[in-house]
Amino acid sequence: MDDLKRRWGIETNFQLTIIFIVFAITGSTSAWLSKPVCFWLGITKGDLGYLFTPIRLLLIFPLYQVLLVAIGFVFGQFKFFWAFEKKMLKRMGFNFLFKE
C-alpha cells in the first residue's frame, strides 16, 4: 500500500480508503446506469444480439469517466481524480482534449 500511496501522491490511509470507495461506487453506478441509458437510446439485446454487450461496454466508458470525477468531487477528491482522468485519457490518445 505504501508503494501505491507514493505513486499516487497520497499521504494518508484515510485518503487511500476514500479513493478506493470512489472507484467502487463509480464502477457500480456506471454499470447500473448503463441499462437505462441503453433503453433511452433504444439499444436492446433483442435488436443487436451478440453486439449488445460490446456496445453497452462502450457506453459505460464515457459514463464512467464523468462519474469518476463527479463522485470524486463529492468525496472531496476532485484534484486527485481530475489528474487521474487526464493522465488516463492522454495515455489513450486523447491528448488534444487537454491543452497544457
Short mmCIF file of C-alpha atoms in Angstrom, two decimals:
data_model
loop_
_atom_site.label_atom_id
_atom_site.label_comp_id
_atom_site.label_asym_id
_atom_site.label_seq_id
_atom_site.Cartn_x
_atom_site.Cartn_y
_atom_site.Cartn_z
CA MET A 1 0.00 0.00 0.00
CA ASP A 2 2.85 2.37 0.69
CA ASP A 3 4.08 1.97 -2.88
CA LEU A 4 0.62 2.83 -4.23
CA LYS A 5 0.35 5.82 -1.91
CA ARG A 6 3.77 7.04 -3.05
CA ARG A 7 2.93 6.57 -6.75
CA TRP A 8 -0.39 8.40 -6.42
CA GLY A 9 1.00 11.10 -4.14
CA ILE A 10 -1.30 10.18 -1.26
CA GLU A 11 -0.24 10.77 2.30
CA THR A 12 -2.82 9.05 4.49
CA ASN A 13 -4.55 5.68 4.60
CA PHE A 14 -7.82 7.55 5.04
CA GLN A 15 -7.40 9.30 1.70
CA LEU A 16 -6.50 5.97 0.06
CA THR A 17 -9.64 4.40 1.53
CA ILE A 18 -11.79 7.26 0.21
CA ILE A 19 -10.24 6.83 -3.25
CA PHE A 20 -10.98 3.09 -3.25
CA ILE A 21 -14.57 3.83 -2.18
CA VAL A 22 -14.95 6.32 -5.04
CA PHE A 23 -13.66 3.75 -7.55
CA ALA A 24 -16.11 1.15 -6.20
CA ILE A 25 -19.11 3.48 -6.23
CA THR A 26 -18.26 4.77 -9.71
CA GLY A 27 -17.92 1.30 -11.22
CA SER A 28 -21.17 0.08 -9.72
CA THR A 29 -23.06 3.24 -10.62
CA SER A 30 -21.88 3.34 -14.24
CA ALA A 31 -22.81 -0.31 -14.76
CA TRP A 32 -26.20 0.28 -13.13
CA LEU A 33 -26.88 3.42 -15.20
CA SER A 34 -25.90 1.77 -18.48
CA LYS A 35 -29.17 -0.18 -18.57
CA PRO A 36 -31.49 2.88 -18.56
CA VAL A 37 -29.14 4.72 -20.94
CA CYS A 38 -29.32 1.80 -23.40
CA PHE A 39 -33.10 1.75 -23.03
CA TRP A 40 -33.30 5.51 -23.61
CA LEU A 41 -31.15 5.19 -26.75
CA GLY A 42 -33.22 2.26 -27.98
CA ILE A 43 -30.38 -0.24 -27.73
CA THR A 44 -31.79 -3.66 -26.88
CA LYS A 45 -30.34 -7.14 -26.72
CA GLY A 46 -33.12 -8.38 -28.97
CA ASP A 47 -32.15 -5.98 -31.76
CA LEU A 48 -28.38 -6.34 -31.54
CA GLY A 49 -27.84 -9.89 -30.32
CA TYR A 50 -24.19 -10.56 -29.50
CA LEU A 51 -23.23 -6.94 -30.30
CA PHE A 52 -25.29 -5.68 -27.36
CA THR A 53 -22.61 -6.34 -24.72
CA PRO A 54 -19.70 -4.63 -26.57
CA ILE A 55 -21.91 -1.64 -27.36
CA ARG A 56 -23.06 -1.42 -23.75
CA LEU A 57 -19.43 -1.51 -22.60
CA LEU A 58 -18.61 1.32 -25.00
CA LEU A 59 -21.46 3.32 -23.47
CA ILE A 60 -20.24 2.64 -19.95
CA PHE A 61 -16.79 4.09 -20.69
CA PRO A 62 -17.73 7.79 -21.09
CA LEU A 63 -20.32 7.45 -18.35
CA TYR A 64 -17.63 6.10 -16.03
CA GLN A 65 -15.24 8.95 -16.87
CA VAL A 66 -17.79 11.62 -15.99
CA LEU A 67 -18.98 9.83 -12.86
CA LEU A 68 -15.43 9.27 -11.61
CA VAL A 69 -14.70 12.99 -11.49
CA ALA A 70 -18.18 13.88 -10.18
CA ILE A 71 -18.19 11.30 -7.38
CA GLY A 72 -14.57 12.17 -6.60
CA PHE A 73 -15.69 15.78 -6.21
CA VAL A 74 -18.50 14.77 -3.81
CA PHE A 75 -15.96 12.88 -1.68
CA GLY A 76 -13.51 15.81 -1.68
CA GLN A 77 -11.00 14.16 -4.02
CA PHE A 78 -11.58 16.20 -7.19
CA LYS A 79 -7.92 17.17 -7.57
CA PHE A 80 -6.77 13.53 -7.45
CA PHE A 81 -9.43 12.22 -9.83
CA TRP A 82 -9.09 15.09 -12.31
CA ALA A 83 -5.34 14.42 -12.56
CA PHE A 84 -6.03 10.66 -12.79
CA GLU A 85 -8.58 11.24 -15.55
CA LYS A 86 -6.29 13.49 -17.59
CA LYS A 87 -3.43 11.03 -17.32
CA MET A 88 -5.61 8.10 -18.39
CA LEU A 89 -7.16 9.92 -21.35
CA LYS A 90 -3.77 11.17 -22.54
CA ARG A 91 -2.47 7.59 -22.49
CA MET A 92 -5.46 6.55 -24.60
CA GLY A 93 -4.61 9.17 -27.21
CA PHE A 94 -6.98 11.95 -26.22
CA ASN A 95 -4.14 14.48 -25.73
CA PHE A 96 -5.98 17.06 -27.83
CA LEU A 97 -8.56 17.48 -25.07
CA PHE A 98 -6.02 18.96 -22.68
CA LYS A 99 -4.02 21.94 -23.85
CA GLU A 100 -1.20 22.29 -21.34
#
